[in-house]
């Protein structure tokens, strides 16, 4: 089938392909073809092609496979997708630029490419980013059928935790009272409400709470989510003895909030406690801390011990599901 193509000499192929991809002009439904020392690059909008390029109609085959950054680079870079943002984890900034260009030239359809520029840090657990392609660090990410608007420069969000969040969310039953103590933009709170729970979700970060409210609306559960901005320790005034379920996803310092968790727990309450510990004893310190905070008022039963992911050499991010039953 004849489609509009940019024709360039073969030796200008890569530079031209990147220039067209950066303008989102490559028509990825068709193959780039070579003939007579020229390359023919199918374009989506011939009128938008810069005047320096020649546009011709040419018969080119439809594409059967997707081009990945690895196809272009010859090695497999590590990257994650968050909505239309592609996140790189490169130490070397010139290599990061090369990978970002390959992402744009590939079929990933990213509008923004960023590289990690710091660790997650501070009370709000936010990271700095080097923006390599595009401008906006705001996106809408889809996870297990729900949409989450967020700005990666202003809030915490990790797509790597999707499976773990889903594992917890599947335990939620309609009508229960679930309290997410460190809720971020709502990736636990919104799906828990969608399962019929009455949810209270708290976060210290005002931007995260704004997104949490927006995300509750976007997913049609704002009638079942109460979003609270502030320190979760202040929730005990209104919600002491309230929760059937508590989510504590603040791995480095959750232990400091166990007294608050016990105050918020109802007569019977399941606690999802996230921790980071050495591989030699990943669950012991968390279980001991929970017992110390909850006993003797509550009977403490550790129901699940789960390694969520490797965090650093010899260190694991773990979750304990713990049932607290008032004596
Ligand atoms: C690791 S993030 C988890 C966010 C969310 N649960 C998720 O899975 O994306 C921890 C969150 O706890 C919030 N936070 C930290 N200290 C807090 C406190 N004292 N009270 C309430 N939220 C707090 C941070 O702002 C951050 O959004």
mmCIF file of C-alpha atoms and ligand atoms in Angstrom:
data_model
loop_
_atom_site.group_PDB
_atom_site.id
_atom_site.type_symbol
_atom_site.label_atom_id
_atom_site.label_comp_id
_atom_site.label_asym_id
_atom_site.label_seq_id
_atom_site.Cartn_x
_atom_site.Cartn_y
_atom_site.Cartn_z
ATOM 1 C CA UNK A 1 0.000 0.000 0.000
ATOM 2 C CA UNK A 2 1.346 3.478 -0.873
ATOM 3 C CA UNK A 3 1.932 5.632 2.211
ATOM 4 C CA UNK A 4 3.749 8.959 2.617
ATOM 5 C CA UNK A 5 7.421 8.358 3.457
ATOM 6 C CA UNK A 6 10.445 10.537 4.135
ATOM 7 C CA UNK A 7 13.222 9.499 1.721
ATOM 8 C CA UNK A 8 16.805 10.000 2.996
ATOM 9 C CA UNK A 9 20.216 8.640 2.019
ATOM 10 C CA UNK A 10 21.010 5.523 4.059
ATOM 11 C CA UNK A 11 23.865 7.231 5.928
ATOM 12 C CA UNK A 12 21.399 9.822 7.341
ATOM 13 C CA UNK A 13 18.967 7.114 8.451
ATOM 14 C CA UNK A 14 19.455 7.044 12.216
ATOM 15 C CA UNK A 15 19.591 10.799 12.690
ATOM 16 C CA UNK A 16 16.449 11.241 10.541
ATOM 17 C CA UNK A 17 14.556 8.477 12.312
ATOM 18 C CA UNK A 18 15.267 10.052 15.707
ATOM 19 C CA UNK A 19 14.262 13.507 14.444
ATOM 20 C CA UNK A 20 10.956 12.172 13.094
ATOM 21 C CA UNK A 21 10.320 10.085 16.221
ATOM 22 C CA UNK A 22 10.959 13.106 18.467
ATOM 23 C CA UNK A 23 8.171 14.926 16.568
ATOM 24 C CA UNK A 24 5.981 11.817 16.860
ATOM 25 C CA UNK A 25 5.803 11.652 13.051
ATOM 26 C CA UNK A 26 6.917 8.056 12.435
ATOM 27 C CA UNK A 27 4.020 5.878 11.321
ATOM 28 C CA UNK A 28 4.831 2.723 13.253
ATOM 29 C CA UNK A 29 2.175 0.675 11.497
ATOM 30 C CA UNK A 30 4.571 0.292 8.531
ATOM 31 C CA UNK A 31 8.137 -0.932 8.084
ATOM 32 C CA UNK A 32 11.030 1.362 7.273
ATOM 33 C CA UNK A 33 12.387 0.015 3.960
ATOM 34 C CA UNK A 34 15.662 0.398 2.055
ATOM 35 C CA UNK A 35 16.168 0.648 -1.736
ATOM 36 C CA UNK A 36 18.710 2.304 -4.044
ATOM 37 C CA UNK A 37 20.868 3.606 -1.156
ATOM 38 C CA UNK A 38 17.823 5.383 0.336
ATOM 39 C CA UNK A 39 15.641 4.705 3.341
ATOM 40 C CA UNK A 40 11.871 5.220 3.232
ATOM 41 C CA UNK A 41 10.388 6.162 6.599
ATOM 42 C CA UNK A 42 6.578 6.110 6.787
ATOM 43 C CA UNK A 43 5.156 9.268 8.394
ATOM 44 C CA UNK A 44 1.799 9.952 10.008
ATOM 45 C CA UNK A 45 1.381 13.546 8.780
ATOM 46 C CA UNK A 46 3.329 14.544 5.639
ATOM 47 C CA UNK A 47 2.349 18.213 6.078
ATOM 48 C CA UNK A 48 4.059 18.342 9.474
ATOM 49 C CA UNK A 49 7.387 16.987 8.155
ATOM 50 C CA UNK A 50 10.074 19.735 8.239
ATOM 51 C CA UNK A 51 10.834 21.205 4.793
ATOM 52 C CA UNK A 52 14.423 19.865 4.837
ATOM 53 C CA UNK A 53 13.064 16.323 4.224
ATOM 54 C CA UNK A 54 11.726 14.929 0.955
ATOM 55 C CA UNK A 55 8.322 13.223 1.221
ATOM 56 C CA UNK A 56 7.291 10.627 -1.411
ATOM 57 C CA UNK A 57 4.482 8.068 -1.682
ATOM 58 C CA UNK A 58 5.814 4.520 -1.575
ATOM 59 C CA UNK A 59 4.558 0.955 -1.176
ATOM 60 C CA UNK A 60 5.861 -0.305 2.180
ATOM 61 C CA UNK A 61 4.883 -3.457 4.094
ATOM 62 C CA UNK A 62 2.787 -3.321 7.257
ATOM 63 C CA UNK A 63 4.809 -4.031 10.405
ATOM 64 C CA UNK A 64 4.390 -7.271 12.242
ATOM 65 C CA UNK A 65 6.588 -6.641 15.264
ATOM 66 C CA UNK A 66 7.171 -3.763 17.675
ATOM 67 C CA UNK A 67 10.596 -2.106 17.873
ATOM 68 C CA UNK A 68 11.917 -2.022 21.431
ATOM 69 C CA UNK A 69 14.696 0.220 22.788
ATOM 70 C CA UNK A 70 16.855 -2.947 22.951
ATOM 71 C CA UNK A 71 16.384 -3.498 19.184
ATOM 72 C CA UNK A 72 17.787 -0.029 18.552
ATOM 73 C CA UNK A 73 20.540 -0.064 21.172
ATOM 74 C CA UNK A 74 21.807 -3.634 20.839
ATOM 75 C CA UNK A 75 21.572 -4.034 24.646
ATOM 76 C CA UNK A 76 18.616 -4.212 27.040
ATOM 77 C CA UNK A 77 18.341 -1.065 29.144
ATOM 78 C CA UNK A 78 16.462 -1.205 32.420
ATOM 79 C CA UNK A 79 13.330 0.949 32.421
ATOM 80 C CA UNK A 80 9.852 1.139 33.948
ATOM 81 C CA UNK A 81 6.639 2.569 32.590
ATOM 82 C CA UNK A 82 4.435 4.855 34.610
ATOM 83 C CA UNK A 83 1.548 6.041 32.437
ATOM 84 C CA UNK A 84 3.172 7.746 29.457
ATOM 85 C CA UNK A 85 6.418 8.357 31.372
ATOM 86 C CA UNK A 86 9.388 6.023 30.908
ATOM 87 C CA UNK A 87 11.690 5.886 33.923
ATOM 88 C CA UNK A 88 15.384 5.043 33.464
ATOM 89 C CA UNK A 89 17.867 4.014 36.105
ATOM 90 C CA UNK A 90 21.204 5.026 34.591
ATOM 91 C CA UNK A 91 24.278 6.218 36.529
ATOM 92 C CA UNK A 92 25.968 7.678 33.466
ATOM 93 C CA UNK A 93 24.164 10.725 32.044
ATOM 94 C CA UNK A 94 25.379 10.333 28.455
ATOM 95 C CA UNK A 95 24.238 6.712 28.434
ATOM 96 C CA UNK A 96 20.905 7.911 29.885
ATOM 97 C CA UNK A 97 20.534 10.297 26.899
ATOM 98 C CA UNK A 98 21.315 7.503 24.430
ATOM 99 C CA UNK A 99 18.717 5.242 26.045
ATOM 100 C CA UNK A 100 16.155 8.089 26.122
ATOM 101 C CA UNK A 101 16.655 8.667 22.371
ATOM 102 C CA UNK A 102 16.153 4.948 21.744
ATOM 103 C CA UNK A 103 12.960 4.993 23.825
ATOM 104 C CA UNK A 104 11.616 7.824 21.641
ATOM 105 C CA UNK A 105 12.617 6.024 18.444
ATOM 106 C CA UNK A 106 11.036 2.764 19.638
ATOM 107 C CA UNK A 107 7.363 1.824 19.772
ATOM 108 C CA UNK A 108 6.999 2.580 23.500
ATOM 109 C CA UNK A 109 5.055 5.797 22.856
ATOM 110 C CA UNK A 110 6.481 7.744 25.787
ATOM 111 C CA UNK A 111 5.824 11.480 26.069
ATOM 112 C CA UNK A 112 8.338 11.955 28.880
ATOM 113 C CA UNK A 113 11.566 10.101 29.660
ATOM 114 C CA UNK A 114 13.221 10.686 33.030
ATOM 115 C CA UNK A 115 16.258 9.317 34.814
ATOM 116 C CA UNK A 116 16.472 8.774 38.568
ATOM 117 C CA UNK A 117 18.513 11.679 39.964
ATOM 118 C CA UNK A 118 18.332 10.869 43.683
ATOM 119 C CA UNK A 119 17.156 8.224 46.094
ATOM 120 C CA UNK A 120 13.656 8.391 47.536
ATOM 121 C CA UNK A 121 14.171 10.602 50.568
ATOM 122 C CA UNK A 122 12.638 12.696 53.323
ATOM 123 C CA UNK A 123 9.369 12.269 55.185
ATOM 124 C CA UNK A 124 7.358 12.544 51.957
ATOM 125 C CA UNK A 125 9.454 9.821 50.249
ATOM 126 C CA UNK A 126 9.862 11.852 47.037
ATOM 127 C CA UNK A 127 12.671 11.472 44.486
ATOM 128 C CA UNK A 128 14.426 13.971 42.191
ATOM 129 C CA UNK A 129 14.405 13.339 38.438
ATOM 130 C CA UNK A 130 16.423 14.415 35.436
ATOM 131 C CA UNK A 131 13.898 15.064 32.664
ATOM 132 C CA UNK A 132 15.524 13.883 29.414
ATOM 133 C CA UNK A 133 12.606 14.017 26.972
ATOM 134 C CA UNK A 134 9.381 16.015 27.270
ATOM 135 C CA UNK A 135 8.416 18.379 30.068
ATOM 136 C CA UNK A 136 5.596 17.130 32.231
ATOM 137 C CA UNK A 137 6.238 14.795 35.131
ATOM 138 C CA UNK A 138 2.490 14.386 35.636
ATOM 139 C CA UNK A 139 0.766 11.334 34.197
ATOM 140 C CA UNK A 140 -2.139 8.929 34.589
ATOM 141 C CA UNK A 141 -1.071 5.386 35.434
ATOM 142 C CA UNK A 142 -3.333 2.335 35.160
ATOM 143 C CA UNK A 143 -3.024 -0.492 37.669
ATOM 144 C CA UNK A 144 -5.380 -3.492 37.839
ATOM 145 C CA UNK A 145 -8.233 -1.565 36.211
ATOM 146 C CA UNK A 146 -7.901 1.657 38.207
ATOM 147 C CA UNK A 147 -6.499 5.020 37.097
ATOM 148 C CA UNK A 148 -4.081 7.032 39.192
ATOM 149 C CA UNK A 149 -3.180 10.620 38.307
ATOM 150 C CA UNK A 150 0.101 11.666 39.886
ATOM 151 C CA UNK A 151 3.182 13.848 39.512
ATOM 152 C CA UNK A 152 6.341 11.802 40.054
ATOM 153 C CA UNK A 153 8.225 14.970 41.024
ATOM 154 C CA UNK A 154 5.835 15.727 43.888
ATOM 155 C CA UNK A 155 4.614 12.385 45.300
ATOM 156 C CA UNK A 156 5.751 8.824 45.964
ATOM 157 C CA UNK A 157 4.571 6.121 43.593
ATOM 158 C CA UNK A 158 6.180 2.818 42.606
ATOM 159 C CA UNK A 159 4.661 0.696 39.830
ATOM 160 C CA UNK A 160 6.824 -2.197 41.090
ATOM 161 C CA UNK A 161 4.456 -2.657 44.030
ATOM 162 C CA UNK A 162 1.405 -3.363 41.858
ATOM 163 C CA UNK A 163 1.348 -7.141 42.482
ATOM 164 C CA UNK A 164 1.821 -6.680 46.216
ATOM 165 C CA UNK A 165 -0.927 -4.073 46.439
ATOM 166 C CA UNK A 166 -3.232 -6.392 44.517
ATOM 167 C CA UNK A 167 -2.479 -9.244 46.953
ATOM 168 C CA UNK A 168 -3.597 -7.065 49.873
ATOM 169 C CA UNK A 169 -6.589 -5.567 48.069
ATOM 170 C CA UNK A 170 -7.954 -9.026 47.232
ATOM 171 C CA UNK A 171 -8.332 -9.721 50.951
ATOM 172 C CA UNK A 172 -10.711 -6.760 51.418
ATOM 173 C CA UNK A 173 -14.399 -7.487 51.896
ATOM 174 C CA UNK A 174 -17.378 -5.230 51.262
ATOM 175 C CA UNK A 175 -18.460 -3.255 54.314
ATOM 176 C CA UNK A 176 -15.195 -3.462 56.219
ATOM 177 C CA UNK A 177 -13.455 -0.371 57.591
ATOM 178 C CA UNK A 178 -9.985 0.022 56.093
ATOM 179 C CA UNK A 179 -7.504 2.695 57.115
ATOM 180 C CA UNK A 180 -4.449 3.438 54.955
ATOM 181 C CA UNK A 181 -2.038 5.240 57.271
ATOM 182 C CA UNK A 182 0.438 6.324 54.527
ATOM 183 C CA UNK A 183 -1.819 6.468 51.509
ATOM 184 C CA UNK A 184 0.086 8.465 48.851
ATOM 185 C CA UNK A 185 -2.128 9.018 45.793
ATOM 186 C CA UNK A 186 -4.373 6.102 46.768
ATOM 187 C CA UNK A 187 -3.153 2.874 45.102
ATOM 188 C CA UNK A 188 -4.357 0.855 48.137
ATOM 189 C CA UNK A 189 -7.206 3.146 49.208
ATOM 190 C CA UNK A 190 -9.032 3.479 45.876
ATOM 191 C CA UNK A 191 -9.171 -0.253 45.002
ATOM 192 C CA UNK A 192 -10.108 -1.135 48.600
ATOM 193 C CA UNK A 193 -13.052 1.251 48.291
ATOM 194 C CA UNK A 194 -13.898 -0.292 44.913
ATOM 195 C CA UNK A 195 -14.272 -3.646 46.720
ATOM 196 C CA UNK A 196 -16.874 -2.026 48.957
ATOM 197 C CA UNK A 197 -14.786 -1.034 51.971
ATOM 198 C CA UNK A 198 -15.295 2.219 53.843
ATOM 199 C CA UNK A 199 -11.839 3.784 53.585
ATOM 200 C CA UNK A 200 -9.976 6.447 55.527
ATOM 201 C CA UNK A 201 -6.710 7.404 53.832
ATOM 202 C CA UNK A 202 -4.124 9.727 55.345
ATOM 203 C CA UNK A 203 -0.963 11.345 54.033
ATOM 204 C CA UNK A 204 1.370 14.089 55.179
ATOM 205 C CA UNK A 205 1.987 15.291 51.620
ATOM 206 C CA UNK A 206 -0.720 17.802 50.568
ATOM 207 C CA UNK A 207 -0.044 17.194 46.857
ATOM 208 C CA UNK A 208 -0.502 13.438 47.333
ATOM 209 C CA UNK A 209 -3.796 14.052 49.149
ATOM 210 C CA UNK A 210 -5.039 16.292 46.306
ATOM 211 C CA UNK A 211 -4.288 13.467 43.845
ATOM 212 C CA UNK A 212 -5.841 10.923 46.198
ATOM 213 C CA UNK A 213 -9.105 12.910 46.185
ATOM 214 C CA UNK A 214 -8.941 13.259 42.395
ATOM 215 C CA UNK A 215 -8.238 9.532 42.021
ATOM 216 C CA UNK A 216 -11.162 8.585 44.246
ATOM 217 C CA UNK A 217 -13.384 10.708 41.959
ATOM 218 C CA UNK A 218 -11.831 9.338 38.750
ATOM 219 C CA UNK A 219 -12.549 5.802 39.859
ATOM 220 C CA UNK A 220 -16.047 6.538 41.133
ATOM 221 C CA UNK A 221 -15.381 5.742 44.812
ATOM 222 C CA UNK A 222 -15.243 9.227 46.378
ATOM 223 C CA UNK A 223 -18.359 8.414 48.411
ATOM 224 C CA UNK A 224 -16.381 5.700 50.247
ATOM 225 C CA UNK A 225 -12.968 7.403 50.647
ATOM 226 C CA UNK A 226 -12.275 9.984 53.339
ATOM 227 C CA UNK A 227 -8.914 11.595 52.542
ATOM 228 C CA UNK A 228 -7.115 13.241 55.449
ATOM 229 C CA UNK A 229 -4.089 15.495 55.026
ATOM 230 C CA UNK A 230 -1.691 15.500 57.963
ATOM 231 C CA UNK A 231 0.267 13.348 60.391
ATOM 232 C CA UNK A 232 -1.453 9.998 60.894
ATOM 233 C CA UNK A 233 -0.731 10.243 64.625
ATOM 234 C CA UNK A 234 -3.447 12.930 64.758
ATOM 235 C CA UNK A 235 -6.098 10.495 63.469
ATOM 236 C CA UNK A 236 -6.476 8.814 66.848
ATOM 237 C CA UNK A 237 -8.806 11.626 68.028
ATOM 238 C CA UNK A 238 -11.440 10.699 65.440
ATOM 239 C CA UNK A 239 -10.692 7.072 64.559
ATOM 240 C CA UNK A 240 -9.540 5.312 67.767
ATOM 241 C CA UNK A 241 -10.785 1.709 67.757
ATOM 242 C CA UNK A 242 -12.194 2.181 64.214
ATOM 243 C CA UNK A 243 -10.223 -0.023 61.809
ATOM 244 C CA UNK A 244 -10.863 -3.597 60.670
ATOM 245 C CA UNK A 245 -7.787 -3.301 58.438
ATOM 246 C CA UNK A 246 -4.687 -1.099 58.587
ATOM 247 C CA UNK A 247 -2.168 -0.600 55.784
ATOM 248 C CA UNK A 248 1.248 0.616 56.920
ATOM 249 C CA UNK A 249 3.337 1.184 53.800
ATOM 250 C CA UNK A 250 6.179 3.321 55.151
ATOM 251 C CA UNK A 251 8.874 0.651 55.245
ATOM 252 C CA UNK A 252 11.797 2.415 56.926
ATOM 253 C CA UNK A 253 9.900 3.949 59.812
ATOM 254 C CA UNK A 254 6.577 2.095 60.185
ATOM 255 C CA UNK A 255 7.804 0.808 63.570
ATOM 256 C CA UNK A 256 7.544 4.343 64.968
ATOM 257 C CA UNK A 257 3.815 4.344 64.188
ATOM 258 C CA UNK A 258 2.844 1.023 65.786
ATOM 259 C CA UNK A 259 1.432 2.659 68.925
ATOM 260 C CA UNK A 260 -0.822 4.742 66.659
ATOM 261 C CA UNK A 261 -1.791 1.619 64.697
ATOM 262 C CA UNK A 262 -2.846 -0.174 67.891
ATOM 263 C CA UNK A 263 -4.946 2.850 68.919
ATOM 264 C CA UNK A 264 -6.666 2.866 65.516
ATOM 265 C CA UNK A 265 -7.315 -0.906 65.533
ATOM 266 C CA UNK A 266 -10.805 -2.182 66.268
ATOM 267 C CA UNK A 267 -11.651 -5.329 68.258
ATOM 268 C CA UNK A 268 -10.318 -7.471 65.430
ATOM 269 C CA UNK A 269 -7.988 -5.911 62.884
ATOM 270 C CA UNK A 270 -5.651 -7.119 60.137
ATOM 271 C CA UNK A 271 -2.435 -5.143 59.878
ATOM 272 C CA UNK A 272 -0.338 -5.068 56.676
ATOM 273 C CA UNK A 273 3.054 -4.020 57.967
ATOM 274 C CA UNK A 274 5.833 -3.173 55.481
ATOM 275 C CA UNK A 275 9.432 -3.325 56.580
ATOM 276 C CA UNK A 276 12.991 -3.391 55.232
ATOM 277 C CA UNK A 277 15.268 -5.882 56.950
ATOM 278 C CA UNK A 278 18.411 -7.971 56.477
ATOM 279 C CA UNK A 279 17.879 -11.267 54.664
ATOM 280 C CA UNK A 280 19.118 -13.196 57.727
ATOM 281 C CA UNK A 281 16.006 -12.258 59.733
ATOM 282 C CA UNK A 282 13.563 -10.382 57.478
ATOM 283 C CA UNK A 283 10.399 -10.891 59.566
ATOM 284 C CA UNK A 284 11.622 -11.184 63.169
ATOM 285 C CA UNK A 285 12.158 -7.489 63.971
ATOM 286 C CA UNK A 286 8.715 -6.495 62.607
ATOM 287 C CA UNK A 287 6.897 -9.300 64.434
ATOM 288 C CA UNK A 288 8.663 -8.451 67.706
ATOM 289 C CA UNK A 289 7.863 -4.721 67.333
ATOM 290 C CA UNK A 290 4.183 -5.463 66.656
ATOM 291 C CA UNK A 291 3.962 -7.778 69.692
ATOM 292 C CA UNK A 292 5.609 -5.171 71.875
ATOM 293 C CA UNK A 293 3.108 -2.497 70.789
ATOM 294 C CA UNK A 294 -0.065 -4.636 70.814
ATOM 295 C CA UNK A 295 0.352 -7.184 73.639
ATOM 296 C CA UNK A 296 -1.177 -7.835 76.098
ATOM 297 C CA UNK A 297 -4.273 -5.858 75.012
ATOM 298 C CA UNK A 298 -4.373 -7.820 71.739
ATOM 299 C CA UNK A 299 -3.578 -11.379 70.796
ATOM 300 C CA UNK A 300 -1.103 -11.159 67.882
ATOM 301 C CA UNK A 301 -1.130 -13.775 65.091
ATOM 302 C CA UNK A 302 1.279 -13.425 62.156
ATOM 303 C CA UNK A 303 -0.728 -14.868 59.244
ATOM 304 C CA UNK A 304 1.576 -14.165 56.271
ATOM 305 C CA UNK A 305 5.276 -13.420 55.917
ATOM 306 C CA UNK A 306 6.115 -12.259 52.427
ATOM 307 C CA UNK A 307 9.227 -10.970 50.669
ATOM 308 C CA UNK A 308 7.905 -8.211 48.399
ATOM 309 C CA UNK A 309 11.170 -7.478 46.582
ATOM 310 C CA UNK A 310 14.869 -7.204 47.035
ATOM 311 C CA UNK A 311 15.650 -3.697 48.305
ATOM 312 C CA UNK A 312 19.469 -3.624 48.391
ATOM 313 C CA UNK A 313 22.186 -6.283 48.576
ATOM 314 C CA UNK A 314 21.159 -8.590 51.476
ATOM 315 C CA UNK A 315 18.156 -6.408 52.347
ATOM 316 C CA UNK A 316 14.526 -7.243 51.627
ATOM 317 C CA UNK A 317 11.340 -5.196 51.481
ATOM 318 C CA UNK A 318 8.878 -7.463 53.324
ATOM 319 C CA UNK A 319 5.256 -7.493 54.407
ATOM 320 C CA UNK A 320 3.734 -9.122 57.473
ATOM 321 C CA UNK A 321 -0.031 -9.665 57.543
ATOM 322 C CA UNK A 322 -0.880 -9.730 61.230
ATOM 323 C CA UNK A 323 -4.249 -10.319 62.912
ATOM 324 C CA UNK A 324 -4.832 -8.384 66.139
ATOM 325 C CA UNK A 325 -7.656 -9.733 68.308
ATOM 326 C CA UNK A 326 -8.646 -7.834 71.438
ATOM 327 C CA UNK A 327 -8.456 -10.023 74.561
HETATM 328 C C1 LIG B 1 6.263 4.792 50.778
HETATM 329 S S1 LIG B 1 5.015 6.015 50.503
HETATM 330 C C2 LIG B 1 3.613 4.947 50.207
HETATM 331 C C3 LIG B 1 2.484 5.583 49.462
HETATM 332 C C4 LIG B 1 1.389 4.597 48.970
HETATM 333 N N1 LIG B 1 0.933 3.737 50.037
HETATM 334 C C5 LIG B 1 1.857 3.789 47.778
HETATM 335 O O1 LIG B 1 1.883 2.566 47.842
HETATM 336 O O2 LIG B 1 2.173 4.395 46.730
HETATM 337 C C6 LIG B 1 4.733 6.599 52.152
HETATM 338 C C7 LIG B 1 3.821 7.804 52.261
HETATM 339 O O3 LIG B 1 3.694 8.122 53.662
HETATM 340 C C8 LIG B 1 3.571 9.529 53.799
HETATM 341 N N2 LIG B 1 3.916 9.868 55.210
HETATM 342 C C9 LIG B 1 5.138 9.928 55.776
HETATM 343 N N3 LIG B 1 5.036 10.234 57.097
HETATM 344 C C10 LIG B 1 3.703 10.330 57.368
HETATM 345 C C11 LIG B 1 2.954 10.607 58.533
HETATM 346 N N4 LIG B 1 3.559 10.853 59.707
HETATM 347 N N5 LIG B 1 1.604 10.628 58.457
HETATM 348 C C12 LIG B 1 0.980 10.377 57.269
HETATM 349 N N6 LIG B 1 1.656 10.124 56.119
HETATM 350 C C13 LIG B 1 2.985 10.093 56.159
HETATM 351 C C14 LIG B 1 4.489 10.095 52.729
HETATM 352 O O4 LIG B 1 4.125 11.408 52.373
HETATM 353 C C15 LIG B 1 4.305 9.081 51.577
HETATM 354 O O5 LIG B 1 3.336 9.514 50.666
#
